[in-house]
mmCIF file with all atom_site columns, C-alpha atoms in Angstrom:
data_model
loop_
_atom_site.group_PDB
_atom_site.id
_atom_site.type_symbol
_atom_site.label_atom_id
_atom_site.label_alt_id
_atom_site.label_comp_id
_atom_site.label_asym_id
_atom_site.label_entity_id
_atom_site.label_seq_id
_atom_site.pdbx_PDB_ins_code
_atom_site.Cartn_x
_atom_site.Cartn_y
_atom_site.Cartn_z
_atom_site.occupancy
_atom_site.B_iso_or_equiv
_atom_site.pdbx_formal_charge
_atom_site.auth_seq_id
_atom_site.auth_comp_id
_atom_site.auth_asym_id
_atom_site.auth_atom_id
_atom_site.pdbx_PDB_model_num
ATOM 1   C CA . UNK A 1 1   ? 0.000   0.000  0.000   1.00 82.00 ? 1   UNK A CA 1
ATOM 2   C CA . UNK A 1 2   ? 1.319   3.430  -0.927  1.00 90.00 ? 2   UNK A CA 1
ATOM 3   C CA . UNK A 1 3   ? 2.070   5.839  1.893   1.00 91.00 ? 3   UNK A CA 1
ATOM 4   C CA . UNK A 1 4   ? 1.339   9.014  -0.057  1.00 92.00 ? 4   UNK A CA 1
ATOM 5   C CA . UNK A 1 5   ? -0.203  10.180 -3.325  1.00 94.00 ? 5   UNK A CA 1
ATOM 6   C CA . UNK A 1 6   ? 0.921   8.509  -6.536  1.00 94.00 ? 6   UNK A CA 1
ATOM 7   C CA . UNK A 1 7   ? 0.012   10.224 -9.794  1.00 94.00 ? 7   UNK A CA 1
ATOM 8   C CA . UNK A 1 8   ? 0.595   9.228  -13.371 1.00 89.00 ? 8   UNK A CA 1
ATOM 9   C CA . UNK A 1 9   ? 1.208   8.899  -16.131 1.00 91.00 ? 9   UNK A CA 1
ATOM 10  C CA . UNK A 1 10  ? 1.865   12.640 -16.249 1.00 94.00 ? 10  UNK A CA 1
ATOM 11  C CA . UNK A 1 11  ? 0.478   13.039 -19.759 1.00 92.00 ? 11  UNK A CA 1
ATOM 12  C CA . UNK A 1 12  ? -2.989  12.104 -18.491 1.00 92.00 ? 12  UNK A CA 1
ATOM 13  C CA . UNK A 1 13  ? -3.071  15.297 -16.387 1.00 94.00 ? 13  UNK A CA 1
ATOM 14  C CA . UNK A 1 14  ? -2.047  17.746 -19.121 1.00 95.00 ? 14  UNK A CA 1
ATOM 15  C CA . UNK A 1 15  ? -4.443  19.585 -21.429 1.00 94.00 ? 15  UNK A CA 1
ATOM 16  C CA . UNK A 1 16  ? -3.633  22.203 -24.034 1.00 94.00 ? 16  UNK A CA 1
ATOM 17  C CA . UNK A 1 17  ? -5.255  25.459 -22.940 1.00 94.00 ? 17  UNK A CA 1
ATOM 18  C CA . UNK A 1 18  ? -7.892  26.975 -25.278 1.00 92.00 ? 18  UNK A CA 1
ATOM 19  C CA . UNK A 1 19  ? -6.304  29.243 -27.863 1.00 92.00 ? 19  UNK A CA 1
ATOM 20  C CA . UNK A 1 20  ? -2.897  27.544 -27.541 1.00 93.00 ? 20  UNK A CA 1
ATOM 21  C CA . UNK A 1 21  ? -3.656  24.592 -29.844 1.00 93.00 ? 21  UNK A CA 1
ATOM 22  C CA . UNK A 1 22  ? -0.930  25.538 -32.320 1.00 94.00 ? 22  UNK A CA 1
ATOM 23  C CA . UNK A 1 23  ? 1.741   24.681 -29.742 1.00 95.00 ? 23  UNK A CA 1
ATOM 24  C CA . UNK A 1 24  ? 0.486   21.153 -29.073 1.00 93.00 ? 24  UNK A CA 1
ATOM 25  C CA . UNK A 1 25  ? 3.262   19.354 -30.949 1.00 92.00 ? 25  UNK A CA 1
ATOM 26  C CA . UNK A 1 26  ? 6.205   21.443 -29.782 1.00 95.00 ? 26  UNK A CA 1
ATOM 27  C CA . UNK A 1 27  ? 5.076   21.255 -26.134 1.00 95.00 ? 27  UNK A CA 1
ATOM 28  C CA . UNK A 1 28  ? 5.678   17.503 -26.253 1.00 93.00 ? 28  UNK A CA 1
ATOM 29  C CA . UNK A 1 29  ? 9.125   18.191 -27.673 1.00 94.00 ? 29  UNK A CA 1
ATOM 30  C CA . UNK A 1 30  ? 9.838   20.845 -25.047 1.00 95.00 ? 30  UNK A CA 1
ATOM 31  C CA . UNK A 1 31  ? 8.839   18.558 -22.176 1.00 94.00 ? 31  UNK A CA 1
ATOM 32  C CA . UNK A 1 32  ? 11.455  16.037 -23.226 1.00 89.00 ? 32  UNK A CA 1
ATOM 33  C CA . UNK A 1 33  ? 11.472  12.354 -24.005 1.00 85.00 ? 33  UNK A CA 1
ATOM 34  C CA . UNK A 1 34  ? 9.774   10.126 -21.442 1.00 86.00 ? 34  UNK A CA 1
ATOM 35  C CA . UNK A 1 35  ? 8.240   12.842 -19.249 1.00 92.00 ? 35  UNK A CA 1
ATOM 36  C CA . UNK A 1 36  ? 4.645   12.217 -20.304 1.00 92.00 ? 36  UNK A CA 1
ATOM 37  C CA . UNK A 1 37  ? 4.924   8.516  -19.379 1.00 88.00 ? 37  UNK A CA 1
ATOM 38  C CA . UNK A 1 38  ? 6.337   9.063  -15.888 1.00 91.00 ? 38  UNK A CA 1
ATOM 39  C CA . UNK A 1 39  ? 4.650   8.624  -12.529 1.00 93.00 ? 39  UNK A CA 1
ATOM 40  C CA . UNK A 1 40  ? 5.045   10.844 -9.467  1.00 95.00 ? 40  UNK A CA 1
ATOM 41  C CA . UNK A 1 41  ? 5.632   9.708  -5.882  1.00 95.00 ? 41  UNK A CA 1
ATOM 42  C CA . UNK A 1 42  ? 6.473   11.568 -2.680  1.00 95.00 ? 42  UNK A CA 1
ATOM 43  C CA . UNK A 1 43  ? 8.434   9.033  -0.586  1.00 94.00 ? 43  UNK A CA 1
ATOM 44  C CA . UNK A 1 44  ? 11.319  6.591  -1.007  1.00 93.00 ? 44  UNK A CA 1
ATOM 45  C CA . UNK A 1 45  ? 9.063   3.739  0.081   1.00 94.00 ? 45  UNK A CA 1
ATOM 46  C CA . UNK A 1 46  ? 6.447   4.562  -2.553  1.00 93.00 ? 46  UNK A CA 1
ATOM 47  C CA . UNK A 1 47  ? 9.136   4.880  -5.203  1.00 91.00 ? 47  UNK A CA 1
ATOM 48  C CA . UNK A 1 48  ? 10.433  1.418  -4.314  1.00 91.00 ? 48  UNK A CA 1
ATOM 49  C CA . UNK A 1 49  ? 6.954   -0.062 -4.288  1.00 91.00 ? 49  UNK A CA 1
ATOM 50  C CA . UNK A 1 50  ? 6.060   1.497  -7.624  1.00 88.00 ? 50  UNK A CA 1
ATOM 51  C CA . UNK A 1 51  ? 9.292   0.285  -9.231  1.00 85.00 ? 51  UNK A CA 1
ATOM 52  C CA . UNK A 1 52  ? 8.629   -3.175 -7.833  1.00 86.00 ? 52  UNK A CA 1
ATOM 53  C CA . UNK A 1 53  ? 5.150   -3.153 -9.345  1.00 84.00 ? 53  UNK A CA 1
ATOM 54  C CA . UNK A 1 54  ? 6.564   -1.970 -12.670 1.00 79.00 ? 54  UNK A CA 1
ATOM 55  C CA . UNK A 1 55  ? 9.059   -4.835 -12.682 1.00 81.00 ? 55  UNK A CA 1
ATOM 56  C CA . UNK A 1 56  ? 6.294   -7.321 -11.934 1.00 82.00 ? 56  UNK A CA 1
ATOM 57  C CA . UNK A 1 57  ? 4.407   -6.258 -15.032 1.00 78.00 ? 57  UNK A CA 1
ATOM 58  C CA . UNK A 1 58  ? 7.528   -6.363 -17.161 1.00 76.00 ? 58  UNK A CA 1
ATOM 59  C CA . UNK A 1 59  ? 8.560   -2.684 -17.147 1.00 70.00 ? 59  UNK A CA 1
ATOM 60  C CA . UNK A 1 60  ? 12.191  -2.269 -16.105 1.00 60.00 ? 60  UNK A CA 1
ATOM 61  C CA . UNK A 1 61  ? 12.412  1.515  -16.482 1.00 57.00 ? 61  UNK A CA 1
ATOM 62  C CA . UNK A 1 62  ? 13.162  2.622  -12.936 1.00 52.00 ? 62  UNK A CA 1
ATOM 63  C CA . UNK A 1 63  ? 13.848  6.121  -14.310 1.00 56.00 ? 63  UNK A CA 1
ATOM 64  C CA . UNK A 1 64  ? 10.150  6.456  -15.194 1.00 83.00 ? 64  UNK A CA 1
ATOM 65  C CA . UNK A 1 65  ? 9.372   7.929  -11.761 1.00 90.00 ? 65  UNK A CA 1
ATOM 66  C CA . UNK A 1 66  ? 9.654   11.467 -10.422 1.00 93.00 ? 66  UNK A CA 1
ATOM 67  C CA . UNK A 1 67  ? 9.945   11.870 -6.669  1.00 94.00 ? 67  UNK A CA 1
ATOM 68  C CA . UNK A 1 68  ? 8.861   15.183 -5.214  1.00 94.00 ? 68  UNK A CA 1
ATOM 69  C CA . UNK A 1 69  ? 7.309   16.736 -2.113  1.00 92.00 ? 69  UNK A CA 1
ATOM 70  C CA . UNK A 1 70  ? 3.776   17.897 -1.463  1.00 93.00 ? 70  UNK A CA 1
ATOM 71  C CA . UNK A 1 71  ? 3.333   21.616 -0.915  1.00 94.00 ? 71  UNK A CA 1
ATOM 72  C CA . UNK A 1 72  ? 1.200   24.552 -2.021  1.00 96.00 ? 72  UNK A CA 1
ATOM 73  C CA . UNK A 1 73  ? 0.948   25.178 -5.747  1.00 97.00 ? 73  UNK A CA 1
ATOM 74  C CA . UNK A 1 74  ? 3.816   27.215 -7.164  1.00 96.00 ? 74  UNK A CA 1
ATOM 75  C CA . UNK A 1 75  ? 3.007   30.746 -8.253  1.00 96.00 ? 75  UNK A CA 1
ATOM 76  C CA . UNK A 1 76  ? 4.902   30.947 -11.541 1.00 96.00 ? 76  UNK A CA 1
ATOM 77  C CA . UNK A 1 77  ? 5.413   34.151 -13.554 1.00 93.00 ? 77  UNK A CA 1
ATOM 78  C CA . UNK A 1 78  ? 3.536   34.751 -16.815 1.00 94.00 ? 78  UNK A CA 1
ATOM 79  C CA . UNK A 1 79  ? 5.402   35.011 -20.141 1.00 95.00 ? 79  UNK A CA 1
ATOM 80  C CA . UNK A 1 80  ? 7.558   38.164 -20.214 1.00 93.00 ? 80  UNK A CA 1
ATOM 81  C CA . UNK A 1 81  ? 5.977   39.643 -23.362 1.00 94.00 ? 81  UNK A CA 1
ATOM 82  C CA . UNK A 1 82  ? 2.829   39.311 -25.431 1.00 94.00 ? 82  UNK A CA 1
ATOM 83  C CA . UNK A 1 83  ? 2.895   36.858 -28.317 1.00 95.00 ? 83  UNK A CA 1
ATOM 84  C CA . UNK A 1 84  ? 5.145   34.460 -26.385 1.00 97.00 ? 84  UNK A CA 1
ATOM 85  C CA . UNK A 1 85  ? 3.930   31.533 -24.310 1.00 97.00 ? 85  UNK A CA 1
ATOM 86  C CA . UNK A 1 86  ? 5.653   29.231 -21.873 1.00 97.00 ? 86  UNK A CA 1
ATOM 87  C CA . UNK A 1 87  ? 4.923   25.542 -21.436 1.00 97.00 ? 87  UNK A CA 1
ATOM 88  C CA . UNK A 1 88  ? 3.334   26.466 -18.105 1.00 97.00 ? 88  UNK A CA 1
ATOM 89  C CA . UNK A 1 89  ? 1.042   29.096 -19.641 1.00 97.00 ? 89  UNK A CA 1
ATOM 90  C CA . UNK A 1 90  ? 0.046   26.918 -22.605 1.00 96.00 ? 90  UNK A CA 1
ATOM 91  C CA . UNK A 1 91  ? -1.012  23.951 -20.466 1.00 96.00 ? 91  UNK A CA 1
ATOM 92  C CA . UNK A 1 92  ? -3.968  23.457 -18.173 1.00 95.00 ? 92  UNK A CA 1
ATOM 93  C CA . UNK A 1 93  ? -2.796  21.374 -15.188 1.00 96.00 ? 93  UNK A CA 1
ATOM 94  C CA . UNK A 1 94  ? -5.353  21.135 -12.405 1.00 95.00 ? 94  UNK A CA 1
ATOM 95  C CA . UNK A 1 95  ? -3.457  18.645 -10.241 1.00 96.00 ? 95  UNK A CA 1
ATOM 96  C CA . UNK A 1 96  ? -1.123  20.637 -7.949  1.00 97.00 ? 96  UNK A CA 1
ATOM 97  C CA . UNK A 1 97  ? 1.292   17.749 -7.418  1.00 97.00 ? 97  UNK A CA 1
ATOM 98  C CA . UNK A 1 98  ? 1.752   17.254 -11.171 1.00 97.00 ? 98  UNK A CA 1
ATOM 99  C CA . UNK A 1 99  ? 2.101   20.991 -11.773 1.00 97.00 ? 99  UNK A CA 1
ATOM 100 C CA . UNK A 1 100 ? 4.685   21.437 -8.998  1.00 97.00 ? 100 UNK A CA 1
ATOM 101 C CA . UNK A 1 101 ? 6.619   18.391 -10.161 1.00 97.00 ? 101 UNK A CA 1
ATOM 102 C CA . UNK A 1 102 ? 6.907   19.765 -13.703 1.00 97.00 ? 102 UNK A CA 1
ATOM 103 C CA . UNK A 1 103 ? 8.043   23.122 -12.335 1.00 97.00 ? 103 UNK A CA 1
ATOM 104 C CA . UNK A 1 104 ? 10.630  21.387 -10.151 1.00 96.00 ? 104 UNK A CA 1
ATOM 105 C CA . UNK A 1 105 ? 11.866  18.811 -12.623 1.00 95.00 ? 105 UNK A CA 1
ATOM 106 C CA . UNK A 1 106 ? 11.291  20.324 -16.061 1.00 95.00 ? 106 UNK A CA 1
ATOM 107 C CA . UNK A 1 107 ? 11.142  24.096 -15.347 1.00 96.00 ? 107 UNK A CA 1
ATOM 108 C CA . UNK A 1 108 ? 8.048   24.493 -17.508 1.00 97.00 ? 108 UNK A CA 1
ATOM 109 C CA . UNK A 1 109 ? 7.750   28.172 -16.566 1.00 97.00 ? 109 UNK A CA 1
ATOM 110 C CA . UNK A 1 110 ? 11.200  28.815 -18.094 1.00 97.00 ? 110 UNK A CA 1
ATOM 111 C CA . UNK A 1 111 ? 10.593  27.138 -21.458 1.00 97.00 ? 111 UNK A CA 1
ATOM 112 C CA . UNK A 1 112 ? 9.351   29.636 -24.045 1.00 97.00 ? 112 UNK A CA 1
ATOM 113 C CA . UNK A 1 113 ? 7.135   28.884 -27.046 1.00 97.00 ? 113 UNK A CA 1
ATOM 114 C CA . UNK A 1 114 ? 7.114   31.029 -30.181 1.00 97.00 ? 114 UNK A CA 1
ATOM 115 C CA . UNK A 1 115 ? 5.436   31.152 -33.563 1.00 97.00 ? 115 UNK A CA 1
ATOM 116 C CA . UNK A 1 116 ? 8.774   31.208 -35.369 1.00 97.00 ? 116 UNK A CA 1
ATOM 117 C CA . UNK A 1 117 ? 12.458  31.826 -34.706 1.00 96.00 ? 117 UNK A CA 1
ATOM 118 C CA . UNK A 1 118 ? 12.333  35.312 -36.201 1.00 97.00 ? 118 UNK A CA 1
ATOM 119 C CA . UNK A 1 119 ? 9.188   36.339 -34.362 1.00 97.00 ? 119 UNK A CA 1
ATOM 120 C CA . UNK A 1 120 ? 10.266  34.955 -30.979 1.00 97.00 ? 120 UNK A CA 1
ATOM 121 C CA . UNK A 1 121 ? 13.732  36.479 -31.207 1.00 97.00 ? 121 UNK A CA 1
ATOM 122 C CA . UNK A 1 122 ? 12.272  39.839 -32.195 1.00 96.00 ? 122 UNK A CA 1
ATOM 123 C CA . UNK A 1 123 ? 10.055  39.750 -29.115 1.00 96.00 ? 123 UNK A CA 1
ATOM 124 C CA . UNK A 1 124 ? 12.508  38.295 -26.601 1.00 96.00 ? 124 UNK A CA 1
ATOM 125 C CA . UNK A 1 125 ? 16.059  39.246 -27.529 1.00 96.00 ? 125 UNK A CA 1
ATOM 126 C CA . UNK A 1 126 ? 17.620  42.348 -26.037 1.00 95.00 ? 126 UNK A CA 1
ATOM 127 C CA . UNK A 1 127 ? 21.082  43.390 -24.847 1.00 94.00 ? 127 UNK A CA 1
ATOM 128 C CA . UNK A 1 128 ? 22.650  43.807 -21.423 1.00 92.00 ? 128 UNK A CA 1
ATOM 129 C CA . UNK A 1 129 ? 24.804  46.719 -20.278 1.00 90.00 ? 129 UNK A CA 1
ATOM 130 C CA . UNK A 1 130 ? 27.800  45.249 -22.066 1.00 91.00 ? 130 UNK A CA 1
ATOM 131 C CA . UNK A 1 131 ? 25.991  44.915 -25.372 1.00 92.00 ? 131 UNK A CA 1
ATOM 132 C CA . UNK A 1 132 ? 25.657  41.132 -25.131 1.00 94.00 ? 132 UNK A CA 1
ATOM 133 C CA . UNK A 1 133 ? 22.519  39.304 -26.205 1.00 95.00 ? 133 UNK A CA 1
ATOM 134 C CA . UNK A 1 134 ? 20.161  38.234 -23.409 1.00 95.00 ? 134 UNK A CA 1
ATOM 135 C CA . UNK A 1 135 ? 16.551  37.027 -23.215 1.00 95.00 ? 135 UNK A CA 1
ATOM 136 C CA . UNK A 1 136 ? 14.151  39.701 -22.050 1.00 92.00 ? 136 UNK A CA 1
ATOM 137 C CA . UNK A 1 137 ? 12.819  39.284 -18.517 1.00 90.00 ? 137 UNK A CA 1
ATOM 138 C CA . UNK A 1 138 ? 15.595  36.996 -17.335 1.00 87.00 ? 138 UNK A CA 1
ATOM 139 C CA . UNK A 1 139 ? 13.258  34.065 -16.696 1.00 92.00 ? 139 UNK A CA 1
ATOM 140 C CA . UNK A 1 140 ? 13.139  32.092 -19.940 1.00 95.00 ? 140 UNK A CA 1
ATOM 141 C CA . UNK A 1 141 ? 16.117  29.858 -20.617 1.00 93.00 ? 141 UNK A CA 1
ATOM 142 C CA . UNK A 1 142 ? 15.249  28.461 -24.034 1.00 96.00 ? 142 UNK A CA 1
ATOM 143 C CA . UNK A 1 143 ? 12.608  28.946 -26.698 1.00 97.00 ? 143 UNK A CA 1
ATOM 144 C CA . UNK A 1 144 ? 10.976  26.257 -28.846 1.00 97.00 ? 144 UNK A CA 1
ATOM 145 C CA . UNK A 1 145 ? 9.350   27.531 -32.005 1.00 97.00 ? 145 UNK A CA 1
ATOM 146 C CA . UNK A 1 146 ? 7.036   26.394 -34.756 1.00 95.00 ? 146 UNK A CA 1
ATOM 147 C CA . UNK A 1 147 ? 6.710   24.514 -36.938 1.00 93.00 ? 147 UNK A CA 1
ATOM 148 C CA . UNK A 1 148 ? 9.042   21.630 -35.979 1.00 93.00 ? 148 UNK A CA 1
ATOM 149 C CA . UNK A 1 149 ? 10.020  22.391 -32.413 1.00 95.00 ? 149 UNK A CA 1
ATOM 150 C CA . UNK A 1 150 ? 13.544  23.644 -33.091 1.00 96.00 ? 150 UNK A CA 1
ATOM 151 C CA . UNK A 1 151 ? 14.900  25.722 -30.214 1.00 96.00 ? 151 UNK A CA 1
ATOM 152 C CA . UNK A 1 152 ? 17.178  28.658 -29.593 1.00 97.00 ? 152 UNK A CA 1
ATOM 153 C CA . UNK A 1 153 ? 18.863  29.848 -26.435 1.00 96.00 ? 153 UNK A CA 1
ATOM 154 C CA . UNK A 1 154 ? 21.436  32.376 -25.289 1.00 95.00 ? 154 UNK A CA 1
ATOM 155 C CA . UNK A 1 155 ? 24.590  31.460 -23.387 1.00 93.00 ? 155 UNK A CA 1
ATOM 156 C CA . UNK A 1 156 ? 27.249  33.989 -22.437 1.00 91.00 ? 156 UNK A CA 1
ATOM 157 C CA . UNK A 1 157 ? 25.811  36.421 -24.959 1.00 92.00 ? 157 UNK A CA 1
ATOM 158 C CA . UNK A 1 158 ? 25.886  33.889 -27.811 1.00 93.00 ? 158 UNK A CA 1
ATOM 159 C CA . UNK A 1 159 ? 22.725  32.741 -29.576 1.00 95.00 ? 159 UNK A CA 1
ATOM 160 C CA . UNK A 1 160 ? 22.608  29.060 -30.424 1.00 96.00 ? 160 UNK A CA 1
ATOM 161 C CA . UNK A 1 161 ? 19.998  27.142 -32.412 1.00 96.00 ? 161 UNK A CA 1
ATOM 162 C CA . UNK A 1 162 ? 19.311  23.394 -32.195 1.00 96.00 ? 162 UNK A CA 1
ATOM 163 C CA . UNK A 1 163 ? 17.146  21.665 -34.782 1.00 95.00 ? 163 UNK A CA 1
ATOM 164 C CA . UNK A 1 164 ? 14.619  18.993 -33.850 1.00 94.00 ? 164 UNK A CA 1
ATOM 165 C CA . UNK A 1 165 ? 14.026  15.834 -35.857 1.00 91.00 ? 165 UNK A CA 1
ATOM 166 C CA . UNK A 1 166 ? 11.889  14.023 -33.278 1.00 87.00 ? 166 UNK A CA 1
ATOM 167 C CA . UNK A 1 167 ? 8.209   13.891 -34.145 1.00 85.00 ? 167 UNK A CA 1
ATOM 168 C CA . UNK A 1 168 ? 5.701   14.297 -31.303 1.00 81.00 ? 168 UNK A CA 1
ATOM 169 C CA . UNK A 1 169 ? 3.613   11.282 -30.332 1.00 77.00 ? 169 UNK A CA 1
ATOM 170 C CA . UNK A 1 170 ? 0.431   13.322 -30.283 1.00 77.00 ? 170 UNK A CA 1
ATOM 171 C CA . UNK A 1 171 ? -0.607  12.157 -26.811 1.00 76.00 ? 171 UNK A CA 1
ATOM 172 C CA . UNK A 1 172 ? -1.588  15.573 -25.451 1.00 83.00 ? 172 UNK A CA 1
ATOM 173 C CA . UNK A 1 173 ? -5.267  16.420 -25.644 1.00 70.00 ? 173 UNK A CA 1
ATOM 174 C CA . UNK A 1 174 ? -7.148  19.683 -25.751 1.00 61.00 ? 174 UNK A CA 1
ATOM 175 C CA . UNK A 1 175 ? -8.907  21.291 -22.806 1.00 55.00 ? 175 UNK A CA 1
ATOM 176 C CA . UNK A 1 176 ? -12.423 21.178 -24.241 1.00 47.00 ? 176 UNK A CA 1
ATOM 177 C CA . UNK A 1 177 ? -14.317 22.305 -21.153 1.00 55.00 ? 177 UNK A CA 1
ATOM 178 C CA . UNK A 1 178 ? -14.933 25.849 -22.403 1.00 53.00 ? 178 UNK A CA 1
ATOM 179 C CA . UNK A 1 179 ? -15.897 24.591 -25.861 1.00 48.00 ? 179 UNK A CA 1
ATOM 180 C CA . UNK A 1 180 ? -18.334 22.111 -24.297 1.00 49.00 ? 180 UNK A CA 1
ATOM 181 C CA . UNK A 1 181 ? -19.737 24.811 -22.023 1.00 55.00 ? 181 UNK A CA 1
ATOM 182 C CA . UNK A 1 182 ? -20.160 27.124 -25.018 1.00 53.00 ? 182 UNK A CA 1
ATOM 183 C CA . UNK A 1 183 ? -21.926 24.350 -26.938 1.00 51.00 ? 183 UNK A CA 1
ATOM 184 C CA . UNK A 1 184 ? -24.240 23.761 -23.972 1.00 57.00 ? 184 UNK A CA 1
ATOM 185 C CA . UNK A 1 185 ? -25.010 27.477 -23.767 1.00 58.00 ? 185 UNK A CA 1
ATOM 186 C CA . UNK A 1 186 ? -25.737 27.547 -27.489 1.00 63.00 ? 186 UNK A CA 1
ATOM 187 C CA . UNK A 1 187 ? -27.983 24.491 -27.141 1.00 57.00 ? 187 UNK A CA 1
ATOM 188 C CA . UNK A 1 188 ? -29.849 26.125 -24.250 1.00 64.00 ? 188 UNK A CA 1
ATOM 189 C CA . UNK A 1 189 ? -30.295 29.291 -26.310 1.00 66.00 ? 189 UNK A CA 1
ATOM 190 C CA . UNK A 1 190 ? -31.617 27.196 -29.190 1.00 59.00 ? 190 UNK A CA 1
ATOM 191 C CA . UNK A 1 191 ? -34.172 25.756 -26.770 1.00 64.00 ? 191 UNK A CA 1
ATOM 192 C CA . UNK A 1 192 ? -35.186 29.247 -25.668 1.00 67.00 ? 192 UNK A CA 1
ATOM 193 C CA . UNK A 1 193 ? -35.478 30.388 -29.303 1.00 66.00 ? 193 UNK A CA 1
ATOM 194 C CA . UNK A 1 194 ? -37.544 27.303 -30.140 1.00 66.00 ? 194 UNK A CA 1
ATOM 195 C CA . UNK A 1 195 ? -39.913 27.986 -27.244 1.00 68.00 ? 195 UNK A CA 1
ATOM 196 C CA . UNK A 1 196 ? -40.311 31.588 -28.418 1.00 71.00 ? 196 UNK A CA 1
ATOM 197 C CA . UNK A 1 197 ? -41.000 30.384 -31.952 1.00 66.00 ? 197 UNK A CA 1
ATOM 198 C CA . UNK A 1 198 ? -43.608 27.954 -30.652 1.00 68.00 ? 198 UNK A CA 1
ATOM 199 C CA . UNK A 1 199 ? -45.228 30.719 -28.604 1.00 71.00 ? 199 UNK A CA 1
ATOM 200 C CA . UNK A 1 200 ? -45.256 32.986 -31.647 1.00 71.00 ? 200 UNK A CA 1
ATOM 201 C CA . UNK A 1 201 ? -46.723 30.217 -33.761 1.00 67.00 ? 201 UNK A CA 1
ATOM 202 C CA . UNK A 1 202 ? -49.347 29.617 -31.083 1.00 68.00 ? 202 UNK A CA 1
ATOM 203 C CA . UNK A 1 203 ? -50.220 33.314 -31.037 1.00 68.00 ? 203 UNK A CA 1
ATOM 204 C CA . UNK A 1 204 ? -50.519 33.289 -34.803 1.00 68.00 ? 204 UNK A CA 1
ATOM 205 C CA . UNK A 1 205 ? -52.820 30.276 -34.588 1.00 67.00 ? 205 UNK A CA 1
ATOM 206 C CA . UNK A 1 206 ? -54.995 32.147 -32.090 1.00 69.00 ? 206 UNK A CA 1
ATOM 207 C CA . UNK A 1 207 ? -55.077 35.223 -34.318 1.00 72.00 ? 207 UNK A CA 1
ATOM 208 C CA . UNK A 1 208 ? -55.864 33.072 -37.331 1.00 71.00 ? 208 UNK A CA 1
ATOM 209 C CA . UNK A 1 209 ? -58.737 31.410 -35.456 1.00 72.00 ? 209 UNK A CA 1
ATOM 210 C CA . UNK A 1 210 ? -60.162 34.782 -34.402 1.00 75.00 ? 210 UNK A CA 1
ATOM 211 C CA . UNK A 1 211 ? -59.866 36.105 -37.968 1.00 68.00 ? 211 UNK A CA 1
ATOM 212 C CA . UNK A 1 212 ? -61.569 32.979 -39.349 1.00 69.00 ? 212 UNK A CA 1
ATOM 213 C CA . UNK A 1 213 ? -64.413 33.344 -36.824 1.00 75.00 ? 213 UNK A CA 1
ATOM 214 C CA . UNK A 1 214 ? -64.858 37.001 -37.768 1.00 75.00 ? 214 UNK A CA 1
ATOM 215 C CA . UNK A 1 215 ? -64.879 36.053 -41.447 1.00 70.00 ? 215 UNK A CA 1
ATOM 216 C CA . UNK A 1 216 ? -67.546 33.403 -40.828 1.00 76.00 ? 216 UNK A CA 1
ATOM 217 C CA . UNK A 1 217 ? -69.635 35.885 -38.867 1.00 73.00 ? 217 UNK A CA 1
ATOM 218 C CA . UNK A 1 218 ? -69.351 38.512 -41.625 1.00 71.00 ? 218 UNK A CA 1
ATOM 219 C CA . UNK A 1 219 ? -70.110 35.899 -44.278 1.00 71.00 ? 219 UNK A CA 1
ATOM 220 C CA . UNK A 1 220 ? -73.244 34.764 -42.442 1.00 76.00 ? 220 UNK A CA 1
ATOM 221 C CA . UNK A 1 221 ? -74.325 38.387 -42.030 1.00 72.00 ? 221 UNK A CA 1
ATOM 222 C CA . UNK A 1 222 ? -73.805 39.010 -45.756 1.00 72.00 ? 222 UNK A CA 1
ATOM 223 C CA . UNK A 1 223 ? -75.879 35.940 -46.655 1.00 75.00 ? 223 UNK A CA 1
ATOM 224 C CA . UNK A 1 224 ? -78.624 37.070 -44.294 1.00 73.00 ? 224 UNK A CA 1
ATOM 225 C CA . UNK A 1 225 ? -78.650 40.490 -45.933 1.00 71.00 ? 225 UNK A CA 1
ATOM 226 C CA . UNK A 1 226 ? -78.769 38.881 -49.376 1.00 70.00 ? 226 UNK A CA 1
ATOM 227 C CA . UNK A 1 227 ? -81.812 36.842 -48.331 1.00 72.00 ? 227 UNK A CA 1
ATOM 228 C CA . UNK A 1 228 ? -83.542 39.946 -46.984 1.00 69.00 ? 228 UNK A CA 1
ATOM 229 C CA . UNK A 1 229 ? -82.877 41.784 -50.252 1.00 69.00 ? 229 UNK A CA 1
ATOM 230 C CA . UNK A 1 230 ? -84.272 38.841 -52.250 1.00 69.00 ? 230 UNK A CA 1
ATOM 231 C CA . UNK A 1 231 ? -87.453 38.755 -50.143 1.00 69.00 ? 231 UNK A CA 1
ATOM 232 C CA . UNK A 1 232 ? -87.953 42.503 -50.545 1.00 64.00 ? 232 UNK A CA 1
ATOM 233 C CA . UNK A 1 233 ? -87.531 42.190 -54.327 1.00 63.00 ? 233 UNK A CA 1
ATOM 234 C CA . UNK A 1 234 ? -90.019 39.309 -54.419 1.00 64.00 ? 234 UNK A CA 1
ATOM 235 C CA . UNK A 1 235 ? -92.571 41.369 -52.497 1.00 63.00 ? 235 UNK A CA 1
ATOM 236 C CA . UNK A 1 236 ? -92.298 44.346 -54.849 1.00 56.00 ? 236 UNK A CA 1
#
């Protein structure tokens, strides 16, 4: 029996935030190989037990476990400029243990995401007092950019670029809660509109019935007048 919380695999707790869908593939690249498949434990005993269980089912990857501590959710900074995201800002992670673990182990708040190399460098690159290149804000360490997930970083004033040939597995899913809520609201509004239409149709039916009754009454009155006129003519 585990002594503390055990969460995993990590990928099951991550959703792409609405409006950040374009970064889905490069987020997997930025997180690194094997992170999405890992489990999280909080004690040595639970780590040993989990590894033992993994061996029993034929998985010998003892490195597939992160060990961390439980504490309040980290308050991470937002991206330093508009038009740039971080892995932390582009993901919806409700589980505090998973979020804190990724901040501790992967530094998701320090990994930038950009639309392109040119665009991200134009937004993030600046110079220090000695004229050397630095990343604006001092928080982001490296930037992954579309379309393939290549990355650039700055070290000792030098900009370096590393290409990526690894294709994402496509295991991350979208956070569809807002889209579902919007669809529900739209469906509810359709119901309201339908009820209004039915009421309007009912009112029209009532008006039509009244008009038809008035027409019948007028028609009967006209026929009665015609009969009176005929009788008067016959008597003359």
